[in-house]
mmCIF file with all atom_site columns, C-alpha atoms in Angstrom:
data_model
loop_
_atom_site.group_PDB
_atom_site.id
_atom_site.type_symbol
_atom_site.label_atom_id
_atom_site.label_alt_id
_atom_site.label_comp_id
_atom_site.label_asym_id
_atom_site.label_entity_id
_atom_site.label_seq_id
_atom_site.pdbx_PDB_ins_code
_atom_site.Cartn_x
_atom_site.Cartn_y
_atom_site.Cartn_z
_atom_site.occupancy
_atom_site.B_iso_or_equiv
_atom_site.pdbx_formal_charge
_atom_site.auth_seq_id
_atom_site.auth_comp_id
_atom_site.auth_asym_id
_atom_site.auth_atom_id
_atom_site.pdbx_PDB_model_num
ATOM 1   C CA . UNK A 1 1   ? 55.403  104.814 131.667 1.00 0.00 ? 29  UNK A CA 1
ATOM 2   C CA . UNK A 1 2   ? 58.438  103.554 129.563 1.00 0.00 ? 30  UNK A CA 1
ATOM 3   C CA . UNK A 1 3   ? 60.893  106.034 128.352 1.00 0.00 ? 31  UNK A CA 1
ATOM 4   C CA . UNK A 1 4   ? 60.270  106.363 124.513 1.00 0.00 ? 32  UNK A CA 1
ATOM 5   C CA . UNK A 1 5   ? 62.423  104.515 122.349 1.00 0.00 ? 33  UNK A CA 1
ATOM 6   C CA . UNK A 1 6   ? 65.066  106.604 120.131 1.00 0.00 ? 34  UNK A CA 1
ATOM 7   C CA . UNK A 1 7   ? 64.228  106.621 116.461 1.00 0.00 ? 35  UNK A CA 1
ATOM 8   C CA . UNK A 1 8   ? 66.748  105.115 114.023 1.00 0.00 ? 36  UNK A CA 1
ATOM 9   C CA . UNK A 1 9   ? 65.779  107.015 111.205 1.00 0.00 ? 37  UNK A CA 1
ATOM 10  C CA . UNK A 1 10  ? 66.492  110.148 110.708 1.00 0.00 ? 38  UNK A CA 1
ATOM 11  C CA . UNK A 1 11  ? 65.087  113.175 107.527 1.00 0.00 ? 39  UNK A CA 1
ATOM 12  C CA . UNK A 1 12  ? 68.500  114.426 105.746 1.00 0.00 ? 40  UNK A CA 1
ATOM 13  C CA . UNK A 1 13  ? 68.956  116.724 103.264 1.00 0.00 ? 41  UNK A CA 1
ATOM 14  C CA . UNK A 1 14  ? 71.982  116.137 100.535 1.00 0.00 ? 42  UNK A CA 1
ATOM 15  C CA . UNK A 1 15  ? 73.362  118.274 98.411  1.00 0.00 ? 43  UNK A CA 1
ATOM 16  C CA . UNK A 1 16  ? 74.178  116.214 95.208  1.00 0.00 ? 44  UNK A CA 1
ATOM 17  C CA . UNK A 1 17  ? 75.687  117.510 92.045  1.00 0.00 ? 45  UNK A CA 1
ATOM 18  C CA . UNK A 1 18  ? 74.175  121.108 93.368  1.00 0.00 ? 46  UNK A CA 1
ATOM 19  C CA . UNK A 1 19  ? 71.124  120.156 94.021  1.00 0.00 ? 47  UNK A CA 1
ATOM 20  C CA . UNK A 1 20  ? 69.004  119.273 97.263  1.00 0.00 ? 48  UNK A CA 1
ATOM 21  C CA . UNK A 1 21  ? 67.509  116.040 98.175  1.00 0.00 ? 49  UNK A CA 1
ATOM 22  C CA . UNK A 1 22  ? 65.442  115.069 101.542 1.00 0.00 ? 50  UNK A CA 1
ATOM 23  C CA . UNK A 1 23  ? 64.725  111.883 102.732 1.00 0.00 ? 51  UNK A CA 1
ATOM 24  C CA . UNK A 1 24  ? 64.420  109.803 105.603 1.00 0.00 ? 52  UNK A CA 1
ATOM 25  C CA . UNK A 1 25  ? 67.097  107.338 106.165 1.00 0.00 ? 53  UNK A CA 1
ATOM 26  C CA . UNK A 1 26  ? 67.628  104.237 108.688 1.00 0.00 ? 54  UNK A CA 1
ATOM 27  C CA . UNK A 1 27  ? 70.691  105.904 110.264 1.00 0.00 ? 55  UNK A CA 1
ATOM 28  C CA . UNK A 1 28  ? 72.882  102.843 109.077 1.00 0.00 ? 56  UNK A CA 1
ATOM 29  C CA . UNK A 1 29  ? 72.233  103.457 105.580 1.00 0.00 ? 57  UNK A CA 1
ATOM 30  C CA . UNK A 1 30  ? 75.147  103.830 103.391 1.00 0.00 ? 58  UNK A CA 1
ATOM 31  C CA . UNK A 1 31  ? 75.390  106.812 101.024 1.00 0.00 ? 59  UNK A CA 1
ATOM 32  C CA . UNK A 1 32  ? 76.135  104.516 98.374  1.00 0.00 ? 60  UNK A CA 1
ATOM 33  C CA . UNK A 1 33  ? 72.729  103.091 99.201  1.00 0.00 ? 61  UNK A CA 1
ATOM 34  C CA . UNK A 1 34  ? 71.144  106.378 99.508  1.00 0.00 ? 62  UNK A CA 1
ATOM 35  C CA . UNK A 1 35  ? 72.264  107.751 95.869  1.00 0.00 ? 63  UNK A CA 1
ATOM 36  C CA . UNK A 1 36  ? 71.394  103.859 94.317  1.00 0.00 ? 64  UNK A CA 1
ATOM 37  C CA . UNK A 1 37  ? 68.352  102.870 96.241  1.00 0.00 ? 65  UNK A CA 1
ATOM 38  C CA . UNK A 1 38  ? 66.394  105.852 97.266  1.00 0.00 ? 66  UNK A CA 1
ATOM 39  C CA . UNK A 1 39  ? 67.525  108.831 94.827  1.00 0.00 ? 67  UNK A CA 1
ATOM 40  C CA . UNK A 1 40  ? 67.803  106.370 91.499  1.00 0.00 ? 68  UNK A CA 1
ATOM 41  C CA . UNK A 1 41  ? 71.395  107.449 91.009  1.00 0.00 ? 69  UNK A CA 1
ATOM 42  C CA . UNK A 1 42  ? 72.706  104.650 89.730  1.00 0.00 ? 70  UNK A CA 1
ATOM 43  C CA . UNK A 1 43  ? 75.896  105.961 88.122  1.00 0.00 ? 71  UNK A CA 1
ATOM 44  C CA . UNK A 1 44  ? 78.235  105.251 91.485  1.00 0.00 ? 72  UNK A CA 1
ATOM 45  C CA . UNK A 1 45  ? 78.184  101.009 91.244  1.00 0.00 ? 73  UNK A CA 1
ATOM 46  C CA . UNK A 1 46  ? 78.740  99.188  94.136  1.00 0.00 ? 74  UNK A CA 1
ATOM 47  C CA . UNK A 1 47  ? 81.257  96.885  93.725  1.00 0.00 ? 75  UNK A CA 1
ATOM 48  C CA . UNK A 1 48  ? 82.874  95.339  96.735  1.00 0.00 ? 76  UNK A CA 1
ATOM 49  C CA . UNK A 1 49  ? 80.528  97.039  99.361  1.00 0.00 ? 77  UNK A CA 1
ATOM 50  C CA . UNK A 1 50  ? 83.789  96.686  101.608 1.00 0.00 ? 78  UNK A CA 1
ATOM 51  C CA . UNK A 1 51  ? 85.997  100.022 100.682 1.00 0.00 ? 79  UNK A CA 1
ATOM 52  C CA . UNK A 1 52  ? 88.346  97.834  98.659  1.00 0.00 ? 80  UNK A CA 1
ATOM 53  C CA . UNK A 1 53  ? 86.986  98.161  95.359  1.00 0.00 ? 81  UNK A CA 1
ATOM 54  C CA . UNK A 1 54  ? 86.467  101.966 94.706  1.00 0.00 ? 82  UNK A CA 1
ATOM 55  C CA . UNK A 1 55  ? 83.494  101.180 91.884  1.00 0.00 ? 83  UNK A CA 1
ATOM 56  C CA . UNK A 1 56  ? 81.567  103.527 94.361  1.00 0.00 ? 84  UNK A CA 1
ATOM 57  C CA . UNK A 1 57  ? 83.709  106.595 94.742  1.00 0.00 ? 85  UNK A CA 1
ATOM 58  C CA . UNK A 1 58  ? 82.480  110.204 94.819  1.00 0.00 ? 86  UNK A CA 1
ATOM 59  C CA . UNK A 1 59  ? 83.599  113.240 95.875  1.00 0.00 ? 87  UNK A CA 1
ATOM 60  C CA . UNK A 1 60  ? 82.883  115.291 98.821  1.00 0.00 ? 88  UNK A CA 1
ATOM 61  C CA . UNK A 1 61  ? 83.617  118.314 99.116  1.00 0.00 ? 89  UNK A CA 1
ATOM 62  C CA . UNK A 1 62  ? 86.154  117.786 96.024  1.00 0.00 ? 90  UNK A CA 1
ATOM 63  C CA . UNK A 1 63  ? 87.683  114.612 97.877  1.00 0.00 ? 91  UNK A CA 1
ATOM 64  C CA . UNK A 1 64  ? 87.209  111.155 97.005  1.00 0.00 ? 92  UNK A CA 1
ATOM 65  C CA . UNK A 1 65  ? 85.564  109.439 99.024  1.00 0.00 ? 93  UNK A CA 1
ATOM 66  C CA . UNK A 1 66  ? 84.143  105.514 98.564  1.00 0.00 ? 94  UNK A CA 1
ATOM 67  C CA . UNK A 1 67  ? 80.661  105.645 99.719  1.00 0.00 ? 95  UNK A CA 1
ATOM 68  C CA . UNK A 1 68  ? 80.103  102.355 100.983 1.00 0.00 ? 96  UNK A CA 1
ATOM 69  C CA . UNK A 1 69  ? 81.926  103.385 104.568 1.00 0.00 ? 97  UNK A CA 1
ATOM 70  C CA . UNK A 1 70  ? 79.978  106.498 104.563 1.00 0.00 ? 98  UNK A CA 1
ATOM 71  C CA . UNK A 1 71  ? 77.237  106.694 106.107 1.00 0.00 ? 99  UNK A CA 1
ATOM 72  C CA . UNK A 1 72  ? 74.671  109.037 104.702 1.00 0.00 ? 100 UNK A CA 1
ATOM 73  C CA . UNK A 1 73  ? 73.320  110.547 107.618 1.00 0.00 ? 101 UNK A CA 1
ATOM 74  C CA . UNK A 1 74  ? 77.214  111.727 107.831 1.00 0.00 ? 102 UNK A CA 1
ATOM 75  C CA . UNK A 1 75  ? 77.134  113.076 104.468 1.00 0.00 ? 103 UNK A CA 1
ATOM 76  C CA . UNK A 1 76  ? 74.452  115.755 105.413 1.00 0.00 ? 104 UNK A CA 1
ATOM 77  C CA . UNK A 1 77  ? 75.615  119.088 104.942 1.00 0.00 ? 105 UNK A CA 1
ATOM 78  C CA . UNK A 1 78  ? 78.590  118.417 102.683 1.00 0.00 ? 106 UNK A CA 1
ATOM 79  C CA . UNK A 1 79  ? 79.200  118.883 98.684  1.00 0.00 ? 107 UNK A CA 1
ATOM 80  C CA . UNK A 1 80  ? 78.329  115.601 97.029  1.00 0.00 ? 108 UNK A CA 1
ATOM 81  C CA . UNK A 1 81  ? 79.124  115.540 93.235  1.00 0.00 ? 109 UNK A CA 1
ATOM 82  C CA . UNK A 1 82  ? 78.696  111.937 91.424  1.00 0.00 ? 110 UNK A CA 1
ATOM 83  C CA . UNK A 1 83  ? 79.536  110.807 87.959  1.00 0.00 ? 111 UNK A CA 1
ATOM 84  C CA . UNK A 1 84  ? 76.223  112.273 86.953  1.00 0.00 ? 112 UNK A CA 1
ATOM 85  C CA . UNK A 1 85  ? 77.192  115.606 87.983  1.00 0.00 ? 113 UNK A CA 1
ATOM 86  C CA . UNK A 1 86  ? 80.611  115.443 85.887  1.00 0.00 ? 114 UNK A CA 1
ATOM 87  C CA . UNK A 1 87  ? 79.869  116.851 82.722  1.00 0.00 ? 115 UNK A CA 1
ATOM 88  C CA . UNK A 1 88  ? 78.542  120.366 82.426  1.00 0.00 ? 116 UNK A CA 1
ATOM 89  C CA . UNK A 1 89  ? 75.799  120.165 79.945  1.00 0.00 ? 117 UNK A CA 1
ATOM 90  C CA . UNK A 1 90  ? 76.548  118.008 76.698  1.00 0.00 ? 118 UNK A CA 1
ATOM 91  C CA . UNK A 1 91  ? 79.953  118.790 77.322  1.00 0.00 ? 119 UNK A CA 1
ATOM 92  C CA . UNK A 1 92  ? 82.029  115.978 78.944  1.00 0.00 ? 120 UNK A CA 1
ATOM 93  C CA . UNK A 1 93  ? 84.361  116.709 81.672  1.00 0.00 ? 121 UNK A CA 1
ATOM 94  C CA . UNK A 1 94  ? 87.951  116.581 80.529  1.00 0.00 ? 122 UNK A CA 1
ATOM 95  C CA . UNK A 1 95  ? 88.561  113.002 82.086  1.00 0.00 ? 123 UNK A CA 1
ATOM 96  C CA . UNK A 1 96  ? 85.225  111.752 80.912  1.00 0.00 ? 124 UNK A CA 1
ATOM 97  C CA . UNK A 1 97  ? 86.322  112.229 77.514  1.00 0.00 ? 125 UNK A CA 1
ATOM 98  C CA . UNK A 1 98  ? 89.839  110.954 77.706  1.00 0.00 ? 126 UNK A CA 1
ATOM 99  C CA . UNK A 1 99  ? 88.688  107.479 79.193  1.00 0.00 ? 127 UNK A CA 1
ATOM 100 C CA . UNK A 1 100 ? 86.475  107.533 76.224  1.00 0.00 ? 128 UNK A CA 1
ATOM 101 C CA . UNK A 1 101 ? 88.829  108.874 73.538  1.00 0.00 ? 129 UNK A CA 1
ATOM 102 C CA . UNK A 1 102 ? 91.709  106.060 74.914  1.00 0.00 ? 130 UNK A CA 1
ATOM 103 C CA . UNK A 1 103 ? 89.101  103.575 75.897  1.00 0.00 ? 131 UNK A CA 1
ATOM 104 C CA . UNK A 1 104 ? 89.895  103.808 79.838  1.00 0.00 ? 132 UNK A CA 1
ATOM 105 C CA . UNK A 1 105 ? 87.243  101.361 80.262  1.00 0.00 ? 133 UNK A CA 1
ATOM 106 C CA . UNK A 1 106 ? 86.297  97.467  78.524  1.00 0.00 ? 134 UNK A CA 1
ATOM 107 C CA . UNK A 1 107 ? 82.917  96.439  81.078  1.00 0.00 ? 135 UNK A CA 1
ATOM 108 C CA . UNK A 1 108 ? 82.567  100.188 82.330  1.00 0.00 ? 136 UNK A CA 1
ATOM 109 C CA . UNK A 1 109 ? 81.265  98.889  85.420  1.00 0.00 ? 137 UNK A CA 1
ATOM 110 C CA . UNK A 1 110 ? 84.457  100.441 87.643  1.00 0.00 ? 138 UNK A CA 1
ATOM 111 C CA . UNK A 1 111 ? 84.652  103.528 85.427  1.00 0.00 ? 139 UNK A CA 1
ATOM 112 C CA . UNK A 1 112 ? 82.654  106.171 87.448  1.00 0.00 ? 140 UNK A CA 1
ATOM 113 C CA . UNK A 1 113 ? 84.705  104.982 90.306  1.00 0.00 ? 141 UNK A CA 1
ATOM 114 C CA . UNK A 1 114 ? 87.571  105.394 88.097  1.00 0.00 ? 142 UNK A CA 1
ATOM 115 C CA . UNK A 1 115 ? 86.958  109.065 86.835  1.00 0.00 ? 143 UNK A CA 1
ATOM 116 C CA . UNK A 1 116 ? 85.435  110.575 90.226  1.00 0.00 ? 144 UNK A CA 1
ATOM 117 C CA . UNK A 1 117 ? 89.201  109.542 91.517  1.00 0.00 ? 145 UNK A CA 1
ATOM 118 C CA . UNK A 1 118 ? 90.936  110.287 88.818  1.00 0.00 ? 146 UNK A CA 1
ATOM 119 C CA . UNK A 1 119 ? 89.369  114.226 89.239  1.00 0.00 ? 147 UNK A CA 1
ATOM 120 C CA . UNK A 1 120 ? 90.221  114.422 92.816  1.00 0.00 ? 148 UNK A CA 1
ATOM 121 C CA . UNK A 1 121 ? 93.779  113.043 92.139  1.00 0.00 ? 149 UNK A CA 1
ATOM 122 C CA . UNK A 1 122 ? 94.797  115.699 89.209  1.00 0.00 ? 150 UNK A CA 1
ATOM 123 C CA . UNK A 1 123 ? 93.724  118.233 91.760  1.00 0.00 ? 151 UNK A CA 1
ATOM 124 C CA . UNK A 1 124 ? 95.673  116.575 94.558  1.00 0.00 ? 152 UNK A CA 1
ATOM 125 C CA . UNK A 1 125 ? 98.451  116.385 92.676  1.00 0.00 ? 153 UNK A CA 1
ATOM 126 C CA . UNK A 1 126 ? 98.102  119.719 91.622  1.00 0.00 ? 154 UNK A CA 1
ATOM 127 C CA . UNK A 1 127 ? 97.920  121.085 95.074  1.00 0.00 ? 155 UNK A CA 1
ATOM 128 C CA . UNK A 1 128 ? 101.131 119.449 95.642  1.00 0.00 ? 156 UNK A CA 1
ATOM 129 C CA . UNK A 1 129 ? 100.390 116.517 97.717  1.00 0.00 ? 157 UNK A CA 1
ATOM 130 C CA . UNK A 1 130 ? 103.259 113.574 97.328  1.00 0.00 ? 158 UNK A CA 1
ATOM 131 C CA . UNK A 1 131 ? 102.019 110.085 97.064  1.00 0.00 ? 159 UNK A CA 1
ATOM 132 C CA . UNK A 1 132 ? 104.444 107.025 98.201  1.00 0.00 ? 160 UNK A CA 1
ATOM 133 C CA . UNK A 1 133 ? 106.537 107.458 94.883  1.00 0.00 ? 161 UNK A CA 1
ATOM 134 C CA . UNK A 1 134 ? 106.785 110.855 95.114  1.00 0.00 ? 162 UNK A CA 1
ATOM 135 C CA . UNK A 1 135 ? 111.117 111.371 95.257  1.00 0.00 ? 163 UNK A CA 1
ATOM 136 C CA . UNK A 1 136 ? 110.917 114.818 96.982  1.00 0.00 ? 164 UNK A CA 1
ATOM 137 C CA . UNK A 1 137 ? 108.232 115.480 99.330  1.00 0.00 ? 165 UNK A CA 1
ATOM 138 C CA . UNK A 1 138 ? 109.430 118.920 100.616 1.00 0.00 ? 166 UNK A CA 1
ATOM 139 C CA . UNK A 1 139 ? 106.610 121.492 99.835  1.00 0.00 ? 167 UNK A CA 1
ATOM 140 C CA . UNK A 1 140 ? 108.842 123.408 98.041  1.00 0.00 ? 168 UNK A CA 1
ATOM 141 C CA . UNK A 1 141 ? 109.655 121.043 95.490  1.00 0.00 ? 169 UNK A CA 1
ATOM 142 C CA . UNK A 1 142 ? 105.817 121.571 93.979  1.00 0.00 ? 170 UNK A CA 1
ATOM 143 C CA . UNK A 1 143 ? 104.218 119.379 92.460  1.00 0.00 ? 171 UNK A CA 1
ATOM 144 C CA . UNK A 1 144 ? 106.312 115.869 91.232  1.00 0.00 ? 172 UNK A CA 1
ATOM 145 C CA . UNK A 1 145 ? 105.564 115.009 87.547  1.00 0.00 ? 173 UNK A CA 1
ATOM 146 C CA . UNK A 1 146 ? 102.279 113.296 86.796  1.00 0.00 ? 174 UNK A CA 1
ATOM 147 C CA . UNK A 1 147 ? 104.331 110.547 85.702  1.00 0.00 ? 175 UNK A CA 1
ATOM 148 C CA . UNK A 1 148 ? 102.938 106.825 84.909  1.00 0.00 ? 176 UNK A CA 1
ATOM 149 C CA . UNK A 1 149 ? 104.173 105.570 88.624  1.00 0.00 ? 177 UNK A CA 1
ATOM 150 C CA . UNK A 1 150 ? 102.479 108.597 89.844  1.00 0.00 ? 178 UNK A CA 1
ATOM 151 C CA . UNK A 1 151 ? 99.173  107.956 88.237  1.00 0.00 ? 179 UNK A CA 1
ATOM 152 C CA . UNK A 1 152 ? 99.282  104.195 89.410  1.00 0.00 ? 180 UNK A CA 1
ATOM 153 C CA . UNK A 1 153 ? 100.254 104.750 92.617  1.00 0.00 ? 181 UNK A CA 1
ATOM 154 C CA . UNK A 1 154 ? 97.142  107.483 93.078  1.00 0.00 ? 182 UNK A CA 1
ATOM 155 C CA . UNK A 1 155 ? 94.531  105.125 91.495  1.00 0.00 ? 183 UNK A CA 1
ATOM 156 C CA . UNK A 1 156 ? 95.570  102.028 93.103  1.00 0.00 ? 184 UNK A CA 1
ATOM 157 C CA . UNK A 1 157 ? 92.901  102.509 95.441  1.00 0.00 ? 185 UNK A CA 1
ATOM 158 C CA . UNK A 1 158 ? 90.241  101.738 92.408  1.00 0.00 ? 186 UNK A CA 1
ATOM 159 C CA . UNK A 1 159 ? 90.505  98.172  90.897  1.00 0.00 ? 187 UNK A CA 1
ATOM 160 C CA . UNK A 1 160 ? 89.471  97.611  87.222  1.00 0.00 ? 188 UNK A CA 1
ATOM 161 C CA . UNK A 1 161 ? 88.422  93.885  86.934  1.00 0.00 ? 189 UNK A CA 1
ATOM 162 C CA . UNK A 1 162 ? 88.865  93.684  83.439  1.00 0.00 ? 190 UNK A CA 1
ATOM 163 C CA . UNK A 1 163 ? 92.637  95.049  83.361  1.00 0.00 ? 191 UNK A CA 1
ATOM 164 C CA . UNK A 1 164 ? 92.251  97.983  81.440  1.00 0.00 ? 192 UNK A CA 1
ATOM 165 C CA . UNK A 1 165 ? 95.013  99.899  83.535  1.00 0.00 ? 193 UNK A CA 1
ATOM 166 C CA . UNK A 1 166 ? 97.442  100.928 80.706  1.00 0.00 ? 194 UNK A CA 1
ATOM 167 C CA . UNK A 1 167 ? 94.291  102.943 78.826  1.00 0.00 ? 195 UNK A CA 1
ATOM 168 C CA . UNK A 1 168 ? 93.672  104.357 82.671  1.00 0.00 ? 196 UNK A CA 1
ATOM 169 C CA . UNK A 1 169 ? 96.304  105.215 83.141  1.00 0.00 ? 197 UNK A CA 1
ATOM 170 C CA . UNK A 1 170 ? 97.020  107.495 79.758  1.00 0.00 ? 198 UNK A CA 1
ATOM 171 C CA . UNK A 1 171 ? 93.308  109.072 80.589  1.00 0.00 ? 199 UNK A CA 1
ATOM 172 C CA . UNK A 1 172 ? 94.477  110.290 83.728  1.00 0.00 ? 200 UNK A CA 1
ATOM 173 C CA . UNK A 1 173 ? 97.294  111.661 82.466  1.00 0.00 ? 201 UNK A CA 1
ATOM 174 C CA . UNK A 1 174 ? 95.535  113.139 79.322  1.00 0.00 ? 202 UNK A CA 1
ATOM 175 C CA . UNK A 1 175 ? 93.020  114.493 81.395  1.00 0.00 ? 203 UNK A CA 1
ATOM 176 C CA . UNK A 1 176 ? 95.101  115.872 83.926  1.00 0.00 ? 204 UNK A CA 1
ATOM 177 C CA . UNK A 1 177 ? 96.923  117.855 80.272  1.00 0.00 ? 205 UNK A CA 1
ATOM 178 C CA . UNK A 1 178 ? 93.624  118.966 79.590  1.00 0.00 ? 206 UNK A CA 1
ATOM 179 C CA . UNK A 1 179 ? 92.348  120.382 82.924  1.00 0.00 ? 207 UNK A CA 1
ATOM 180 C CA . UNK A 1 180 ? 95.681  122.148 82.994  1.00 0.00 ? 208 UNK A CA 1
ATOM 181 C CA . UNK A 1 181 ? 95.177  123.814 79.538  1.00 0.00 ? 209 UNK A CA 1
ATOM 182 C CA . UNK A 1 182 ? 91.500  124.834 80.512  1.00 0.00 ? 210 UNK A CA 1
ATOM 183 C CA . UNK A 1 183 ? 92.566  126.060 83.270  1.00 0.00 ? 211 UNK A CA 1
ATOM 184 C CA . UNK A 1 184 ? 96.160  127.789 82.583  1.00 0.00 ? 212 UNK A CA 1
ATOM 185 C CA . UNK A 1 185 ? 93.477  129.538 79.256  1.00 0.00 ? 213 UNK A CA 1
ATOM 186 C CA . UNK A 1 186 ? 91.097  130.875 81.412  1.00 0.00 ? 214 UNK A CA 1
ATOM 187 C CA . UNK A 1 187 ? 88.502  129.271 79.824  1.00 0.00 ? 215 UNK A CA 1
ATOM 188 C CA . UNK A 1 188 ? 84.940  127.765 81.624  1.00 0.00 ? 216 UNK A CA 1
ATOM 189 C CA . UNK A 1 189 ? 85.609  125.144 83.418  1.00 0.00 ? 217 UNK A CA 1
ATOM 190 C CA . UNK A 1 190 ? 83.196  122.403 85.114  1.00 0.00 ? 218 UNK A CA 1
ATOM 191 C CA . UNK A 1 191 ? 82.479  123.036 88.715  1.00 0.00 ? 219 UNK A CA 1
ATOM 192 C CA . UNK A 1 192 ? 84.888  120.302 90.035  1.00 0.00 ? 220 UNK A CA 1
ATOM 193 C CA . UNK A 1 193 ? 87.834  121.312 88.163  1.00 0.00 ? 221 UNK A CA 1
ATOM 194 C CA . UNK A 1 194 ? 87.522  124.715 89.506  1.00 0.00 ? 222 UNK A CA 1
ATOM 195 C CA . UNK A 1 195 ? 87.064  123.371 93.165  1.00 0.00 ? 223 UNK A CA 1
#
């Protein structure tokens, strides 16, 4: 008798935007593929479906990630939260509405991408981590100032075909003002600016 073949598909459960999702996945599925194909999420774009872009970036477990290179079957078990699971009700997250209020977007087709980053870097940044422009990287020094360089150099990793950098850039930095106020009040915040 022949040994049995080993199955290439594999029944996952993901937890997206805080809530859970089975399915049965070829184990070389992407999780881009998963969200877009299987679970009609269609707010994370696939752009490059390389890693260069960034039109597919989500967060897990409150860091970016692109999900093209990550393979769903991975992704099992971890905090998945999508552009869909940005805004908390009818209210928009603070960087969802700055990229609308400064029109950090002309196609739209990069701008989940864009905002899913842009989250994960105001938190980075307020956790103190130094990009390559930071001038003093010594943890004591805090947090550098969310400065323009500083913005550009954290979202260079997301590409915006249409070159609408300058109005990215100033929604970063607004939101990044707001998150601060919400947070430095007290008030509610959304579930991945308190992560």
């Amino acid at each position: 008798m022949a040994p049995a073949t080993p199955s290439t598909h594999s029944a996952i459960s993901l937890n997206i935007n805080g809530e859970k999702h089975t399915l049965s996945v070829d184990h070389r599925t992407t999780l881009l593929d998963a969200l877009r194909e299987r679970l009609d999420m269609t707010g994370t774009k696939k752009g490059c479906d390389q890693g260069q872009c960034g039109a597919c970036t989500v967060l897990l477990d409150g860091r970016r990630a692109v999900s093209c290179l990550q393979l769903a079957v991975a992704a099992e078990g971890r905090e998945i939260t999508t552009i869909e699971g940005m805004a908390a009700g009818d209210q928009l997250h603070p960087v969802q509405q700055a990229f609308l209020d400064l029109d950090g977007y002309q196609c739209g087709y990069c701008t989940p991408g864009q905002i899913c980053s842009a989250i994960a870097v105001i938190e980075e940044h307020a956790a103190g981590w130094p990009s390559a422009v930071t001038d003093d990287v010594r943890p004591e020094a805090g947090p550098p100032p969310l400065s323009a360089d500083e913005i550009r150099e954290r979202m260079s990793g997301n590409l915006c075909r249409c070159g609408a950098y300058v109005s990215i850039v100033e929604a970063v930095a607004r939101g990044a003002a707001e998150t601060q106020d919400v947070t430095s009040a007290g008030l509610p915040q959304t579930e991945e600016a308190a992560a």
